[in-house]
Every structure is written in structure tokens, then in C-alpha cells.
């Protein structure tokens, strides 16, 4: 392995609750049922695809303009909530593991569907830390399409076969597999049949990469 590509939300830090609050606010306004279980389905999925999942419970049909406005509205609420994030939202475990991986000489990159990636990295004090960032701003196809990871590999100038993808979402493990990457799965990502390594915790990466 020469490079490690990390998903952001649910791997490096936890933004689930903010996504949930922001989508819930929009869903309540539109009178659409939304719960934590539906929120789980949004993991790794782009903003517009997430909105489509939420609208599955709607009885109304909306135009593309209306959908764009809803996604924008949700994002404004979400961005406000992100302002609460600080370096305290980066755990000692994640920070220590990243530093150790860097000491071992791996290239470190981000592969996230989020268009707020840089904003979040700044909030948690990882601005400028990664060798490359591939995120929602440089892709046109969301996970489980491998585009975001293929771009990250390209940005660090390594073959997918030499990169390990770290993910918490099944869609992310699927994307890694389709792109020819090995993967390390946390939490729900264990359920995917193609996950290469199952991590109980983030720091297990140090053990897995010794082999
Ligand atoms: C992913 C999250 O990282 O980013 C998804 O897991 C989210 O839940 C997606 O929908 C897009 O995020 P954003 O910040 O571009 O709305
Ligand atoms: Mg994730």
C-alpha cells in the first residue's frame, strides 16, 4: 500500500447529526416523514441523491428548480450547524493514527462525496493536512460509483491497487471495490460482502497496514 484514501463523514469526524437536523427541518416544512433510519440511507450519498431519497415519502411531485432550492436551503442550515464544529471534533485516536500513518510514509488523501469537505476539515483543524482532496466538487457521479476514489488516486499519482480506501458506508465499500481498491470498513460498512478489512475502531488501521 502506498496511499490511504479516507472518507470524511463517519470516518474522520461525525457530521451525521447535523445532516439529520438540517434534512429534518426541511422534511418537516414540506410535511414529509423523515427519521434516523432514512438518514442512515443518506450515508455517502450526494446531496441531490439524498434529497431524492427524502422525497420518496412525499406525495407531491417537485420540479428541478424546486428541488435545487430545497437542497440549497438544507445546505444553508447544515453550514450553520457546522460552525459548531471545532478541533474537539477530531478525536485523539484519529489524530494520532493519521500522524502515525504519515510517519510510516503513506500518502494520505480524502475521498468524500461532500461539497463541504474543505469547510469541515478547516473546522476540525485538518486544513492543509492531506496530500490530496477529492470531494463532491470534483465529481459528477456519487458513490457507489468509484469516481471520487479514482480521482483521489490520480491526485496522489498512485494506482488504485496501491491505495486503501477507508469507509463507513456500504456505498463507499461498493465504490472502492468497483474501482479496484482494497477497503477497510468501519461500522455499517462491515455488512458489505466485498470489504477487505473490518475495523472495530479507526486505530485498527495501524495493525491492518502492518501485514
Ligand atoms: C457524504 C455524507 O459524505 O456527503 C452524505 O455521508 C452527504 O450524507 C454527502 O449527503 C454530501 O454532502 P454535502 O456536504 O455536499 O451536502
Ligand atoms: Mg461516510
PDB file of C-alpha atoms in Angstrom, residues 82-180:
ATOM      1  CA  UNK A  82     -21.096  23.031  11.018  1.00  0.00           C
ATOM      2  CA  UNK A  83     -19.922  26.263  12.619  1.00  0.00           C
ATOM      3  CA  UNK A  84     -20.243  24.467  15.965  1.00  0.00           C
ATOM      4  CA  UNK A  85     -17.510  22.048  14.968  1.00  0.00           C
ATOM      5  CA  UNK A  86     -14.024  22.571  16.328  1.00  0.00           C
ATOM      6  CA  UNK A  87     -10.740  20.755  16.856  1.00  0.00           C
ATOM      7  CA  UNK A  88     -12.542  18.964  19.716  1.00  0.00           C
ATOM      8  CA  UNK A  89     -14.462  17.071  16.989  1.00  0.00           C
ATOM      9  CA  UNK A  90     -11.245  15.402  15.852  1.00  0.00           C
ATOM     10  CA  UNK A  91     -10.581  12.580  18.305  1.00  0.00           C
ATOM     11  CA  UNK A  92      -7.139  11.883  19.724  1.00  0.00           C
ATOM     12  CA  UNK A  93      -7.416   8.424  18.224  1.00  0.00           C
ATOM     13  CA  UNK A  94      -7.986   9.701  14.675  1.00  0.00           C
ATOM     14  CA  UNK A  95      -5.378  12.444  15.003  1.00  0.00           C
ATOM     15  CA  UNK A  96      -2.778  10.025  16.432  1.00  0.00           C
ATOM     16  CA  UNK A  97      -3.460   7.367  13.801  1.00  0.00           C
ATOM     17  CA  UNK A  98      -3.182   9.870  10.950  1.00  0.00           C
ATOM     18  CA  UNK A  99       0.125  11.143  12.317  1.00  0.00           C
ATOM     19  CA  UNK A 100       1.492   7.615  12.685  1.00  0.00           C
ATOM     20  CA  UNK A 101       0.450   6.726   9.119  1.00  0.00           C
ATOM     21  CA  UNK A 102       2.163   9.857   7.891  1.00  0.00           C
ATOM     22  CA  UNK A 103       5.329   8.852   9.811  1.00  0.00           C
ATOM     23  CA  UNK A 104       5.203   5.477   8.113  1.00  0.00           C
ATOM     24  CA  UNK A 105       5.399   7.258   4.773  1.00  0.00           C
ATOM     25  CA  UNK A 106       1.936   6.731   3.300  1.00  0.00           C
ATOM     26  CA  UNK A 107       0.378   9.377   1.121  1.00  0.00           C
ATOM     27  CA  UNK A 108      -2.893  10.452   2.756  1.00  0.00           C
ATOM     28  CA  UNK A 109      -5.933  11.636   0.807  1.00  0.00           C
ATOM     29  CA  UNK A 110      -9.617  12.379   1.277  1.00  0.00           C
ATOM     30  CA  UNK A 111     -12.328  10.787  -0.889  1.00  0.00           C
ATOM     31  CA  UNK A 112     -15.662  12.290   0.165  1.00  0.00           C
ATOM     32  CA  UNK A 113     -18.960  12.988  -1.609  1.00  0.00           C
ATOM     33  CA  UNK A 114     -19.370  16.183   0.379  1.00  0.00           C
ATOM     34  CA  UNK A 115     -19.082  19.604  -1.194  1.00  0.00           C
ATOM     35  CA  UNK A 116     -18.431  20.902   2.329  1.00  0.00           C
ATOM     36  CA  UNK A 117     -15.250  18.831   2.759  1.00  0.00           C
ATOM     37  CA  UNK A 118     -12.809  21.737   2.912  1.00  0.00           C
ATOM     38  CA  UNK A 119     -15.067  23.683   5.270  1.00  0.00           C
ATOM     39  CA  UNK A 120     -15.255  20.681   7.649  1.00  0.00           C
ATOM     40  CA  UNK A 121     -11.505  19.978   7.512  1.00  0.00           C
ATOM     41  CA  UNK A 122     -10.895  23.602   8.436  1.00  0.00           C
ATOM     42  CA  UNK A 123     -13.305  23.433  11.384  1.00  0.00           C
ATOM     43  CA  UNK A 124     -11.584  20.358  12.852  1.00  0.00           C
ATOM     44  CA  UNK A 125      -8.057  21.674  12.297  1.00  0.00           C
ATOM     45  CA  UNK A 126      -7.026  19.465   9.369  1.00  0.00           C
ATOM     46  CA  UNK A 127      -6.785  22.268   6.855  1.00  0.00           C
ATOM     47  CA  UNK A 128      -3.776  21.534   4.624  1.00  0.00           C
ATOM     48  CA  UNK A 129      -3.020  18.183   6.303  1.00  0.00           C
ATOM     49  CA  UNK A 130      -3.879  15.830   3.425  1.00  0.00           C
ATOM     50  CA  UNK A 131      -1.772  15.328   0.308  1.00  0.00           C
ATOM     51  CA  UNK A 132      -4.892  15.467  -1.853  1.00  0.00           C
ATOM     52  CA  UNK A 133      -8.610  16.100  -1.535  1.00  0.00           C
ATOM     53  CA  UNK A 134     -11.132  14.538  -3.881  1.00  0.00           C
ATOM     54  CA  UNK A 135     -14.655  15.585  -2.947  1.00  0.00           C
ATOM     55  CA  UNK A 136     -18.137  16.466  -4.136  1.00  0.00           C
ATOM     56  CA  UNK A 137     -16.773  19.464  -6.012  1.00  0.00           C
ATOM     57  CA  UNK A 138     -14.710  17.411  -8.480  1.00  0.00           C
ATOM     58  CA  UNK A 139     -17.047  14.530  -9.319  1.00  0.00           C
ATOM     59  CA  UNK A 140     -20.216  14.072 -11.318  1.00  0.00           C
ATOM     60  CA  UNK A 141     -21.136  10.574 -10.074  1.00  0.00           C
ATOM     61  CA  UNK A 142     -21.795   9.801  -6.441  1.00  0.00           C
ATOM     62  CA  UNK A 143     -20.733   6.625  -4.562  1.00  0.00           C
ATOM     63  CA  UNK A 144     -21.243   3.680  -5.257  1.00  0.00           C
ATOM     64  CA  UNK A 145     -19.637   4.960  -8.474  1.00  0.00           C
ATOM     65  CA  UNK A 146     -15.844   4.852  -7.900  1.00  0.00           C
ATOM     66  CA  UNK A 147     -15.169   8.297  -9.432  1.00  0.00           C
ATOM     67  CA  UNK A 148     -14.333  10.084  -6.160  1.00  0.00           C
ATOM     68  CA  UNK A 149     -11.697   7.464  -5.231  1.00  0.00           C
ATOM     69  CA  UNK A 150     -10.279   7.179  -8.754  1.00  0.00           C
ATOM     70  CA  UNK A 151      -9.751  10.954  -8.721  1.00  0.00           C
ATOM     71  CA  UNK A 152      -8.079  10.760  -5.294  1.00  0.00           C
ATOM     72  CA  UNK A 153      -5.689   8.059  -6.599  1.00  0.00           C
ATOM     73  CA  UNK A 154      -4.963  10.211  -9.627  1.00  0.00           C
ATOM     74  CA  UNK A 155      -4.310  13.268  -7.408  1.00  0.00           C
ATOM     75  CA  UNK A 156      -1.707  11.339  -5.366  1.00  0.00           C
ATOM     76  CA  UNK A 157      -0.365   9.703  -8.517  1.00  0.00           C
ATOM     77  CA  UNK A 158      -0.877   6.090  -7.414  1.00  0.00           C
ATOM     78  CA  UNK A 159      -2.655   3.066  -8.914  1.00  0.00           C
ATOM     79  CA  UNK A 160      -5.910   2.034  -7.218  1.00  0.00           C
ATOM     80  CA  UNK A 161      -4.306  -1.342  -6.431  1.00  0.00           C
ATOM     81  CA  UNK A 162      -1.772   0.503  -4.237  1.00  0.00           C
ATOM     82  CA  UNK A 163      -4.397   2.515  -2.333  1.00  0.00           C
ATOM     83  CA  UNK A 164      -6.537   1.521   0.636  1.00  0.00           C
ATOM     84  CA  UNK A 165      -9.974   3.148   0.974  1.00  0.00           C
ATOM     85  CA  UNK A 166     -11.337   3.687   4.499  1.00  0.00           C
ATOM     86  CA  UNK A 167     -15.143   3.901   4.636  1.00  0.00           C
ATOM     87  CA  UNK A 168     -18.142   3.738   6.962  1.00  0.00           C
ATOM     88  CA  UNK A 169     -20.794   3.378   4.238  1.00  0.00           C
ATOM     89  CA  UNK A 170     -21.732   0.321   2.226  1.00  0.00           C
ATOM     90  CA  UNK A 171     -21.974   2.561  -0.861  1.00  0.00           C
ATOM     91  CA  UNK A 172     -18.341   3.537  -0.249  1.00  0.00           C
ATOM     92  CA  UNK A 173     -17.120  -0.070   0.002  1.00  0.00           C
ATOM     93  CA  UNK A 174     -19.001  -0.817  -3.214  1.00  0.00           C
ATOM     94  CA  UNK A 175     -17.308   2.170  -4.883  1.00  0.00           C
ATOM     95  CA  UNK A 176     -13.868   1.045  -3.680  1.00  0.00           C
ATOM     96  CA  UNK A 177     -14.447  -2.481  -4.947  1.00  0.00           C
ATOM     97  CA  UNK A 178     -15.661  -1.291  -8.341  1.00  0.00           C
ATOM     98  CA  UNK A 179     -12.620   0.971  -8.665  1.00  0.00           C
ATOM     99  CA  UNK A 180     -10.123  -1.822  -7.920  1.00  0.00           C
TER     100      UNK A 180
END
